[in-house]
Coordinates of N, CA and C in Angstrom, one line a residue:
Chain A
X589 N -16.1 -9.2 -11.6 CA -14.6 -9.1 -10.9 C -15.3 -8.1 -9.3
X590 N -14.9 -8.6 -8.6 CA -15.1 -7.5 -7.6 C -13.8 -7.4 -6.8
X591 N -12.6 -7.4 -7.2 CA -11.5 -7.2 -6.7 C -10.2 -7.5 -7.3
X592 N -9.1 -6.7 -6.0 CA -8.1 -7.8 -5.9 C -8.2 -9.4 -5.4
X593 N -8.0 -10.4 -5.9 CA -7.9 -11.3 -5.3 C -6.1 -12.8 -5.0
X594 N -6.2 -13.3 -3.9 CA -4.8 -13.6 -3.9 C -4.8 -14.5 -2.7
X595 N -4.1 -15.6 -3.1 CA -4.2 -16.9 -2.5 C -3.2 -17.4 -2.5
X596 N -2.7 -18.6 -2.0 CA -3.6 -18.6 -0.1 C -4.0 -17.4 0.7
X597 N -4.8 -17.3 1.4 CA -5.2 -16.5 2.5 C -3.7 -16.4 3.4
X598 N -4.0 -17.9 3.8 CA -2.2 -17.9 4.6 C -1.7 -18.9 4.6
X599 N -0.7 -19.7 5.1 CA 0.7 -20.2 4.2 C 1.7 -20.6 5.4
X600 N 1.2 -21.4 6.2 CA 2.5 -22.0 7.1 C 4.0 -22.6 6.5
X601 N 5.1 -22.5 6.8 CA 6.0 -23.4 5.9 C 7.0 -23.6 6.5
X602 N 7.6 -24.8 6.7 CA 8.8 -25.2 7.2 C 10.0 -24.3 6.7
X603 N 10.8 -23.6 7.5 CA 12.6 -23.3 6.5 C 12.9 -23.7 5.9
X604 N 13.4 -23.1 4.5 CA 13.8 -24.6 3.5 C 13.2 -24.8 2.4
X605 N 11.8 -25.2 2.8 CA 11.1 -25.1 1.9 C 10.1 -23.6 0.5
X606 N 10.3 -23.8 -0.7 CA 9.2 -23.0 -1.2 C 8.5 -22.9 -1.1
X607 N 7.7 -21.9 -1.5 CA 6.1 -21.7 -1.4 C 6.1 -20.7 -2.9
X608 N 4.4 -20.5 -2.8 CA 4.0 -19.8 -4.2 C 2.7 -18.9 -4.2
X609 N 2.7 -18.1 -4.3 CA 1.3 -17.3 -4.1 C 0.5 -16.3 -5.4
X610 N -0.4 -16.7 -5.2 CA -1.1 -16.5 -6.9 C -2.0 -14.8 -6.2
X611 N -1.6 -14.4 -7.4 CA -2.4 -12.6 -7.5 C -3.7 -12.9 -9.0
X612 N -4.3 -12.2 -8.3 CA -5.7 -12.1 -9.6 C -6.2 -10.8 -9.3
X613 N -5.4 -10.0 -10.5 CA -6.1 -8.3 -10.8 C -7.1 -8.1 -10.7
X614 N -7.4 -6.7 -10.9 CA -8.8 -6.8 -11.6 C -8.6 -6.8 -12.6
X615 N -9.6 -7.4 -13.7 CA -9.5 -7.2 -15.0 C -8.6 -6.6 -16.1
X616 N -9.8 -5.7 -15.5 CA -9.2 -4.4 -17.3 C -7.9 -3.8 -16.1
X617 N -7.2 -3.9 -15.3 CA -5.9 -3.3 -14.9 C -4.4 -3.4 -15.4
X618 N -3.6 -3.0 -15.9 CA -2.4 -3.3 -16.5 C -1.6 -3.4 -15.9
X619 N -1.7 -2.2 -14.6 CA 0.2 -3.0 -13.8 C -0.7 -3.9 -12.6
X620 N 0.4 -4.3 -12.0 CA 0.4 -5.3 -11.3 C 2.0 -5.0 -10.0
X621 N 1.2 -5.0 -8.4 CA 2.5 -4.9 -7.6 C 2.8 -5.7 -6.2
X622 N 4.0 -6.6 -6.3 CA 4.0 -7.0 -4.7 C 4.3 -5.9 -3.9
X623 N 3.8 -6.3 -2.8 CA 4.6 -5.4 -1.5 C 4.4 -6.8 -0.3
X624 N 5.4 -6.2 0.5 CA 5.6 -7.0 1.5 C 5.1 -6.5 3.0
X625 N 4.7 -6.5 3.5 CA 4.3 -5.8 4.8 C 4.5 -7.2 6.3
X626 N 5.4 -6.4 7.2 CA 6.1 -7.0 8.4 C 5.2 -6.3 9.4
X627 N 5.3 -7.1 10.2 CA 4.0 -6.5 11.9 C 4.1 -5.6 11.7
X628 N 3.1 -4.1 12.0 CA 3.7 -3.2 12.5 C 4.5 -1.9 11.8
X629 N 4.5 -2.3 10.6 CA 5.1 -1.6 9.5 C 4.4 -1.1 8.3
X630 N 4.3 -0.2 7.7 CA 3.9 0.0 6.5 C 4.7 -1.0 5.3
X631 N 3.7 -1.2 4.3 CA 4.5 -1.8 3.4 C 5.1 -1.5 2.6
X632 N 6.7 -3.0 1.9 CA 7.4 -2.3 1.0 C 7.2 -2.5 -0.3
X633 N 7.3 -2.0 -1.3 CA 7.5 -2.0 -2.5 C 8.2 -3.0 -2.8
X634 N 8.3 -4.3 -3.4 CA 9.0 -5.6 -4.1 C 9.3 -5.6 -5.4
X635 N 8.1 -5.1 -6.4 CA 8.4 -5.7 -7.7 C 6.8 -5.0 -8.4
X636 N 7.1 -4.7 -9.7 CA 5.3 -4.6 -10.5 C 5.8 -4.6 -11.8
X637 N 4.9 -5.3 -12.2 CA 5.0 -5.3 -14.3 C 3.8 -4.7 -14.8
X638 N 4.2 -4.1 -16.3 CA 3.1 -3.5 -16.5 C 2.6 -4.8 -17.6
X639 N 1.6 -4.7 -17.6 CA 1.3 -6.1 -18.8 C 2.0 -7.0 -18.2
X640 N 2.8 -7.7 -18.9 CA 3.5 -9.3 -18.8 C 5.3 -8.6 -18.5
X641 N 5.8 -7.4 -19.0 CA 6.8 -7.2 -18.4 C 7.0 -6.7 -16.9
X642 N 8.4 -8.0 -16.4 CA 8.7 -6.6 -14.8 C 9.4 -5.5 -15.3
X643 N 9.3 -4.3 -14.9 CA 9.5 -3.0 -15.2 C 10.6 -3.1 -13.6
X644 N 10.6 -3.5 -12.6 CA 11.2 -3.1 -11.9 C 11.4 -3.8 -10.1
X645 N 12.6 -4.2 -9.8 CA 12.7 -4.5 -8.6 C 13.4 -4.6 -7.7
X646 N 12.5 -3.9 -6.1 CA 13.7 -3.4 -5.4 C 14.5 -4.7 -4.7
X647 N 15.3 -3.9 -3.9 CA 16.6 -4.8 -3.5 C 16.5 -6.1 -2.5
X648 N 14.8 -5.5 -1.7 CA 14.3 -6.3 -0.8 C 13.8 -7.5 -1.8
X649 N 13.8 -7.9 -3.1 CA 13.6 -9.2 -3.7 C 15.1 -9.3 -3.8
X650 N 15.2 -10.3 -3.0 CA 16.7 -11.3 -3.1 C 16.3 -12.1 -4.7
X651 N 17.2 -13.2 -4.5 CA 17.3 -13.7 -5.3 C 16.6 -14.8 -5.4
X652 N 16.0 -15.3 -4.0 CA 15.9 -16.4 -3.7 C 13.4 -16.2 -4.1
X653 N 13.8 -15.1 -4.7 CA 12.5 -14.3 -5.0 C 12.4 -14.4 -6.1
X654 N 10.8 -14.4 -7.1 CA 11.0 -14.8 -8.3 C 9.4 -14.3 -8.8
X655 N 9.5 -13.3 -9.0 CA 7.6 -13.4 -9.6 C 7.5 -13.1 -11.1
X656 N 5.9 -13.6 -11.5 CA 5.5 -13.8 -12.9 C 4.5 -13.3 -13.1
X657 N 4.3 -12.6 -14.5 CA 2.7 -12.6 -15.0 C 3.1 -13.0 -16.3
X658 N 2.4 -14.0 -16.2 CA 3.0 -14.7 -17.9 C 2.0 -14.1 -19.0
X659 N 1.5 -14.2 -18.4 CA 0.2 -13.6 -20.0 C -0.7 -12.1 -19.4
X660 N 0.0 -11.7 -18.6 CA -0.5 -10.0 -18.6 C -1.5 -10.2 -17.6
X661 N -1.7 -11.5 -17.1 CA -3.4 -11.5 -16.1 C -2.5 -11.8 -14.3
X662 N -2.9 -13.2 -14.0 CA -2.4 -12.9 -12.7 C -1.2 -13.4 -12.9
X663 N -0.6 -13.1 -11.6 CA 1.2 -13.4 -11.0 C 0.7 -14.4 -10.1
X664 N 2.4 -14.6 -9.9 CA 2.7 -15.2 -8.7 C 4.0 -14.6 -8.1
X665 N 4.0 -15.0 -7.2 CA 5.9 -14.7 -6.3 C 5.8 -15.6 -5.8
X666 N 7.4 -16.4 -5.9 CA 7.7 -18.1 -5.3 C 9.0 -17.4 -4.9
X667 N 8.7 -18.2 -2.9 CA 10.0 -18.0 -2.6 C 10.7 -18.9 -2.0
X668 N 11.5 -19.1 -2.8 CA 12.4 -20.5 -2.2 C 13.3 -20.6 -1.0
X669 N 13.9 -21.5 -0.6 CA 14.6 -21.9 0.4 C 14.1 -20.6 1.2
X670 N 12.6 -21.0 2.1 CA 12.6 -20.1 3.0 C 13.2 -19.8 4.2
X671 N 13.5 -18.4 4.6 CA 13.7 -18.4 5.6 C 12.8 -17.5 6.9
X672 N 13.6 -17.6 7.7 CA 12.3 -17.1 9.3 C 12.4 -15.7 8.6
X673 N 13.1 -14.9 8.4 CA 12.5 -13.7 8.2 C 11.5 -13.1 7.2
X674 N 11.4 -14.0 6.5 CA 10.8 -14.2 5.2 C 9.1 -13.9 5.9
X675 N 9.0 -13.9 6.7 CA 7.6 -14.4 7.5 C 6.8 -12.7 7.4
X676 N 5.8 -12.7 6.4 CA 5.3 -11.4 5.8 C 4.3 -11.8 6.2
X677 N 3.0 -10.4 5.4 CA 2.4 -10.4 4.9 C 2.8 -9.5 3.6
X678 N 2.4 -11.0 2.6 CA 2.6 -10.7 1.2 C 1.4 -9.8 0.5
X679 N 1.3 -8.6 0.0 CA 0.2 -7.8 -0.6 C 0.3 -7.8 -2.5
X680 N -0.5 -8.2 -2.8 CA -0.6 -7.9 -4.6 C -1.6 -6.4 -4.8
X681 N -1.3 -6.0 -5.3 CA -2.0 -4.7 -6.0 C -2.2 -4.7 -7.4
X682 N -3.1 -4.1 -7.7 CA -3.3 -4.1 -9.6 C -3.6 -1.7 -9.3
X683 N -3.7 -1.5 -10.9 CA -3.9 -0.2 -11.4 C -4.3 -0.3 -12.7
X684 N -4.9 0.9 -13.3 CA -4.7 1.0 -14.7 C -4.5 2.6 -15.2
X685 N -3.2 2.3 -16.0 CA -2.4 3.4 -16.1 C -2.5 4.6 -17.6
X686 N -3.6 4.0 -18.1 CA -4.3 4.5 -19.0 C -4.8 6.0 -19.0
X687 N -5.5 6.2 -19.9 CA -6.2 7.5 -20.3 C -8.0 7.1 -18.8
X688 N -8.0 7.9 -18.0 CA -8.3 7.6 -16.8 C -7.7 6.9 -15.6
X689 N -6.7 7.0 -15.6 CA -6.2 6.3 -14.4 C -5.9 6.3 -12.6
X690 N -6.5 4.6 -12.2 CA -6.7 5.0 -11.4 C -5.4 4.6 -10.0
X691 N -6.3 4.9 -8.8 CA -4.9 4.9 -7.8 C -5.0 3.1 -7.6
X692 N -4.3 2.4 -7.0 CA -3.9 0.8 -6.6 C -4.8 0.4 -5.7
X693 N -5.4 -0.9 -6.1 CA -6.6 -1.7 -5.7 C -5.5 -3.0 -4.8
X694 N -6.0 -2.6 -3.8 CA -5.3 -4.1 -3.0 C -5.8 -5.1 -2.8
X695 N -5.1 -6.2 -3.1 CA -5.7 -7.7 -2.1 C -5.8 -7.6 -1.0
X696 N -6.6 -8.9 -0.2 CA -5.9 -8.9 1.4 C -4.8 -9.4 2.0
X697 N -4.2 -9.9 0.7 CA -2.7 -10.3 1.2 C -2.6 -11.9 1.9
X698 N -1.5 -12.5 1.6 CA -1.1 -13.5 2.3 C -0.1 -13.5 3.2
X699 N -0.4 -13.8 4.2 CA 0.0 -14.1 5.4 C 1.0 -15.3 5.4
X700 N 2.3 -15.1 5.4 CA 3.5 -15.9 5.6 C 3.9 -16.8 7.0
X701 N 3.7 -17.9 7.1 CA 4.7 -18.1 8.3 C 6.0 -18.8 8.4
X702 N 6.6 -18.9 8.4 CA 8.1 -19.4 8.3 C 8.7 -20.2 9.8
X703 N 8.1 -21.3 9.7 CA 8.7 -22.6 11.0 C 9.7 -23.2 11.7
Chain B
X927 N 16.5 10.0 -2.2 CA 15.4 9.0 -1.9 C 14.1 9.1 -1.1
X928 N 12.6 8.6 -1.4 CA 11.5 8.8 -1.1 C 12.0 8.2 0.2
X929 N 10.6 9.6 1.5 CA 10.6 8.4 2.4 C 9.6 9.1 3.2
X930 N 8.5 8.7 4.0 CA 7.3 9.3 4.5 C 7.2 8.3 6.0
X931 N 6.8 9.9 7.0 CA 7.3 9.7 8.4 C 5.6 9.6 9.1
X932 N 5.4 9.4 9.5 CA 4.0 8.6 10.5 C 4.5 8.8 12.2
X933 N 4.2 10.0 13.0 CA 4.8 10.0 13.9 C 3.6 9.4 14.9
X934 N 2.6 9.6 14.7 CA 1.4 9.0 15.5 C 2.0 7.3 15.2
X935 N 1.9 6.5 16.5 CA 2.0 5.0 16.2 C 0.3 5.0 16.7
X936 N -0.2 5.1 17.3 CA -1.3 4.9 17.9 C -2.5 6.4 18.6
X937 N -3.5 6.2 18.1 CA -4.2 6.7 18.7 C -6.1 6.9 19.2
X938 N -6.1 6.8 20.6 CA -7.0 6.3 21.2 C -8.3 7.9 21.0
X939 N -9.7 7.5 20.6 CA -10.3 8.8 20.7 C -11.9 7.9 21.2
X940 N -12.9 8.7 21.9 CA -14.2 8.5 22.1 C -14.9 8.3 20.6
X941 N -15.7 7.7 20.9 CA -16.9 8.0 19.3 C -17.1 9.2 19.5
X942 N -17.9 10.0 18.2 CA -18.0 11.1 18.0 C -16.5 12.2 17.9
X943 N -15.7 11.9 18.7 CA -14.7 13.1 18.3 C -14.2 12.8 17.0
X944 N -13.3 14.1 16.9 CA -12.4 14.5 15.7 C -11.2 13.6 16.1
X945 N -10.3 13.7 14.8 CA -9.1 12.6 14.9 C -8.1 12.9 14.2
X946 N -6.9 13.5 13.8 CA -6.2 14.6 13.0 C -5.1 13.0 12.9
X947 N -4.6 13.2 12.0 CA -3.0 12.2 11.9 C -2.0 12.8 10.9
X948 N -1.0 12.5 11.2 CA 0.1 13.8 10.9 C 0.8 12.7 10.1
X949 N 0.8 13.7 8.6 CA 2.0 12.9 7.6 C 3.1 13.4 7.2
X950 N 4.5 13.5 7.2 CA 5.5 14.3 7.0 C 6.4 13.4 5.6
X951 N 6.6 14.2 4.5 CA 7.1 13.3 3.9 C 8.4 14.0 2.9
X952 N 9.2 12.8 2.3 CA 10.9 13.3 1.7 C 10.7 13.0 0.6
X953 N 10.4 14.2 -0.8 CA 10.8 13.7 -2.4 C 11.3 14.9 -2.4
X954 N 12.4 14.3 -3.9 CA 13.3 15.6 -4.4 C 12.0 15.1 -5.7
X955 N 11.1 14.8 -5.5 CA 11.0 15.4 -7.0 C 9.9 16.4 -7.1
X956 N 9.2 16.8 -8.3 CA 8.8 18.3 -8.0 C 7.1 17.8 -8.3
X957 N 7.2 16.6 -8.9 CA 5.6 16.5 -9.7 C 5.4 14.8 -8.8
X958 N 4.3 14.4 -7.6 CA 3.9 13.4 -6.4 C 2.6 13.4 -6.2
X959 N 2.5 12.0 -5.9 CA 0.9 12.0 -5.1 C 0.9 12.0 -4.1
X960 N 0.0 12.0 -3.7 CA 0.3 11.5 -1.9 C -1.6 11.2 -1.6
X961 N -1.7 9.7 -1.1 CA -2.4 9.3 -0.6 C -2.3 8.6 0.6
X962 N -3.8 8.3 0.8 CA -3.9 7.6 2.2 C -5.0 6.2 2.4
X963 N -4.8 5.6 3.3 CA -5.5 4.4 2.8 C -5.4 3.6 4.4
X964 N -6.5 3.2 4.4 CA -7.4 2.3 5.3 C -7.1 1.1 5.6
X965 N -6.6 0.6 6.5 CA -5.9 -1.2 6.8 C -6.7 -2.0 8.4
X966 N -8.2 -2.6 7.5 CA -8.9 -2.8 8.8 C -8.4 -4.4 8.7
X967 N -8.7 -4.8 10.3 CA -8.4 -5.9 10.7 C -8.4 -7.2 9.3
X968 N -9.2 -7.0 8.6 CA -9.1 -7.9 7.6 C -8.0 -7.7 6.7
X969 N -7.0 -6.4 6.9 CA -6.0 -7.2 5.8 C -5.9 -6.1 4.6
X970 N -6.8 -5.5 4.3 CA -7.2 -5.1 2.8 C -6.5 -3.8 2.8
X971 N -5.4 -3.3 2.1 CA -5.9 -1.8 2.2 C -6.5 -0.8 1.3
X972 N -7.1 -0.4 1.8 CA -8.5 0.5 0.9 C -8.3 2.2 0.5
X973 N -7.8 2.3 -0.4 CA -8.1 3.8 -1.0 C -8.9 4.4 -0.3
X974 N -8.1 5.7 0.6 CA -9.4 7.1 0.5 C -9.1 7.7 0.2
X975 N -7.9 8.8 -0.5 CA -7.5 10.6 -0.3 C -7.0 9.9 -1.6
X976 N -6.2 11.3 -2.7 CA -5.4 11.1 -3.4 C -5.1 12.8 -3.8
X977 N -3.9 12.9 -4.1 CA -3.7 14.9 -3.7 C -2.5 14.6 -4.5
X978 N -2.4 15.1 -5.6 CA -1.1 15.8 -6.2 C -0.4 17.0 -6.4
X979 N 0.9 17.0 -6.1 CA 1.5 18.2 -5.6 C 1.5 19.5 -6.2
X980 N 0.8 19.1 -7.1 CA 0.3 20.5 -8.0 C -1.2 21.4 -7.5
X981 N -1.5 20.2 -6.6 CA -2.8 21.1 -6.0 C -2.9 20.9 -4.1
X982 N -2.7 21.8 -4.0 CA -3.1 22.4 -2.4 C -4.2 22.1 -1.7
X983 N -5.1 23.0 -3.0 CA -6.4 23.1 -1.9 C -7.0 21.7 -1.0
X984 N -7.1 21.6 -0.1 CA -7.9 21.1 0.7 C -9.1 21.0 0.7
X985 N -9.8 19.5 0.7 CA -11.1 19.4 0.7 C -11.9 18.7 2.3
X986 N -12.8 18.4 1.7 CA -13.5 17.5 2.5 C -14.5 16.7 1.6
X987 N -14.2 15.0 2.2 CA -15.0 14.1 1.5 C -16.1 13.2 2.8
X988 N -16.7 14.1 2.4 CA -17.9 13.4 3.9 C -17.0 13.2 5.5
X989 N -17.3 12.3 5.9 CA -16.4 12.7 7.3 C -15.4 13.7 7.0
X990 N -14.1 12.7 6.0 CA -12.6 12.9 5.9 C -12.3 14.3 5.4
X991 N -10.9 14.8 5.9 CA -10.8 16.0 5.5 C -9.4 16.1 5.4
X992 N -8.7 17.0 4.7 CA -7.0 16.4 4.6 C -6.9 17.7 4.3
X993 N -5.3 18.4 4.7 CA -4.6 19.7 4.7 C -3.0 19.2 4.2
X994 N -3.2 19.9 3.0 CA -1.7 19.4 2.2 C -0.5 21.0 2.1
X995 N 0.6 20.9 3.1 CA 0.8 21.8 2.9 C 2.8 21.6 2.1
X996 N 2.5 22.2 1.2 CA 4.0 21.5 0.3 C 4.5 22.4 1.3
X997 N 4.8 23.6 1.6 CA 5.7 24.1 2.1 C 6.3 23.8 3.3
X998 N 5.5 22.4 4.3 CA 5.9 21.9 5.6 C 6.3 20.4 4.9
X999 N 6.1 19.9 3.8 CA 5.9 18.8 3.4 C 5.0 17.9 3.9
X1000 N 3.9 18.5 4.5 CA 3.5 17.5 5.4 C 1.8 17.9 4.7
X1001 N 1.4 16.3 4.8 CA -0.3 16.3 4.0 C -0.8 14.9 5.3
X1002 N -1.9 15.7 6.4 CA -2.5 16.0 7.5 C -3.9 15.4 6.9
X1003 N -4.4 14.4 7.7 CA -5.7 13.5 7.6 C -6.4 13.3 9.2
X1004 N -8.6 14.4 8.4 CA -8.5 14.1 9.6 C -9.8 13.7 9.8
X1005 N -10.7 12.9 10.3 CA -11.9 11.7 10.1 C -12.5 12.7 11.3
X1006 N -13.7 13.6 10.9 CA -14.9 13.9 11.5 C -15.8 13.2 12.9
X1007 N -15.7 13.2 13.6 CA -17.7 13.0 14.5 C -17.0 11.0 13.9
X1008 N -15.8 10.7 14.8 CA -14.8 9.7 14.4 C -16.1 7.9 14.9
X1009 N -15.8 7.3 13.8 CA -17.1 5.9 14.6 C -16.3 5.1 14.7
X1010 N -17.1 3.6 15.8 CA -16.1 2.8 15.8 C -15.7 2.3 14.7
X1011 N -16.5 1.9 13.5 CA -15.9 1.1 12.1 C -14.8 1.8 11.7
X1012 N -14.6 2.8 12.4 CA -13.1 3.8 12.0 C -11.7 3.1 12.3
X1013 N -11.8 2.4 13.1 CA -10.9 1.7 13.9 C -10.4 0.7 13.4
X1014 N -8.5 1.2 12.3 CA -8.1 1.0 11.3 C -6.6 1.0 11.6
X1015 N -5.9 0.8 11.4 CA -4.4 1.7 10.4 C -4.6 2.7 9.2
X1016 N -3.5 3.2 9.7 CA -4.0 4.6 8.6 C -2.9 4.4 7.9
X1017 N -2.7 4.2 6.7 CA -1.4 4.5 6.3 C -1.3 5.7 5.0
X1018 N -0.2 6.9 5.5 CA 0.2 8.0 4.4 C 1.2 7.1 3.4
X1019 N 1.0 7.5 1.8 CA 1.6 7.0 0.7 C 1.8 8.4 0.1
X1020 N 3.6 8.1 -1.1 CA 3.7 8.5 -2.0 C 4.1 8.2 -3.4
X1021 N 3.7 8.5 -4.1 CA 4.5 7.6 -5.3 C 5.3 9.3 -6.5
X1022 N 5.9 9.0 -7.0 CA 6.6 9.8 -8.2 C 5.8 9.6 -9.7
X1023 N 4.9 10.6 -9.6 CA 4.4 10.7 -11.2 C 4.9 10.3 -12.4
X1024 N 6.5 11.3 -12.1 CA 6.9 10.8 -13.8 C 7.6 9.9 -14.0
X1025 N 8.1 8.9 -13.6 CA 8.5 7.7 -13.7 C 8.0 6.3 -13.9
X1026 N 8.6 5.3 -14.9 CA 7.9 4.8 -15.0 C 7.3 3.9 -14.1
X1027 N 8.0 4.5 -12.9 CA 7.1 3.2 -11.6 C 6.1 3.9 -11.3
X1028 N 5.4 4.8 -11.6 CA 3.9 5.5 -11.7 C 3.6 4.8 -9.7
X1029 N 2.7 4.1 -9.8 CA 2.1 4.4 -8.7 C 2.7 3.6 -7.7
X1030 N 4.1 3.2 -8.0 CA 5.0 2.5 -6.8 C 4.7 3.4 -5.6
X1031 N 4.4 3.1 -4.5 CA 4.5 3.5 -3.4 C 5.2 3.5 -2.3
X1032 N 5.7 4.4 -1.2 CA 6.3 4.7 -0.2 C 5.5 5.0 1.2
X1033 N 5.4 4.1 1.7 CA 4.8 4.1 2.8 C 4.9 4.3 3.9
X1034 N 3.9 5.1 5.1 CA 4.8 5.3 6.3 C 4.8 4.1 6.5
X1035 N 4.5 4.4 8.6 CA 4.8 3.4 9.2 C 2.9 3.0 9.7
X1036 N 2.5 4.0 9.4 CA 1.0 3.4 9.9 C 0.6 4.3 10.9
X1037 N -0.4 4.3 11.4 CA -1.1 5.3 12.5 C -2.3 3.9 13.2
X1038 N -1.8 3.3 14.4 CA -3.3 3.3 14.7 C -4.5 4.1 15.3
X1039 N -5.9 4.0 14.8 CA -6.7 4.2 15.5 C -7.3 3.6 15.9
X1040 N -8.3 3.7 17.4 CA -8.9 2.9 17.6 C -10.4 3.8 18.5
X1041 N -11.4 3.9 17.6 CA -12.6 4.8 18.6 C -13.1 3.4 19.5
X1042 N -13.1 4.5 20.7 CA -14.1 3.5 21.6 C -15.5 3.8 21.5
X1043 N -16.4 3.1 21.6 CA -18.0 3.6 21.8 C -18.3 4.3 23.3

């Protein structure tokens, strides 16, 4: 396990289409986070999971966005009826929060372009 | 609400010069963590350092050093003897330590560092 893996790396979609991104965290990590980063800005928190439970969602996460982590391993982030304002880099991170807790390790992100 | 401000948007230096990145934060929490991450062109955020609010001791790790001053809510970061490979965007981040959010991070806007040969 070499790190956090995100797929696809790039996605171009037409406005109104649905898209789904996948994140595979570091295998022993119990926390998984999604962030969104627009050009020239810092990442903004979207949501996070502790194992399979989604414990917090940001106000940025409109009802068109849904995230799952069904077995406490990989996670998916779906955006329905995409809008041009959804164009951004979507970053996934994972961490371990038990004894010997770690900082968050980030994947390389999925860059979404809505045309 | 938490807030992190990085006033410098871009810094350009010549190789071997030192570069200091400024970070000012706001939080109502008494316990928190501060981080610096590096984002090279590949896009992946790379963890550099973490400091908790109880420990204001400044340290040096290789070519990296940091200056944490709680009194001024600042957490500045210095790269000594910069190298071309240090060219990247650097983010300062803050997390609450006592809430369930744990490592949920609030990021600053980033400072782009360009090191010229």
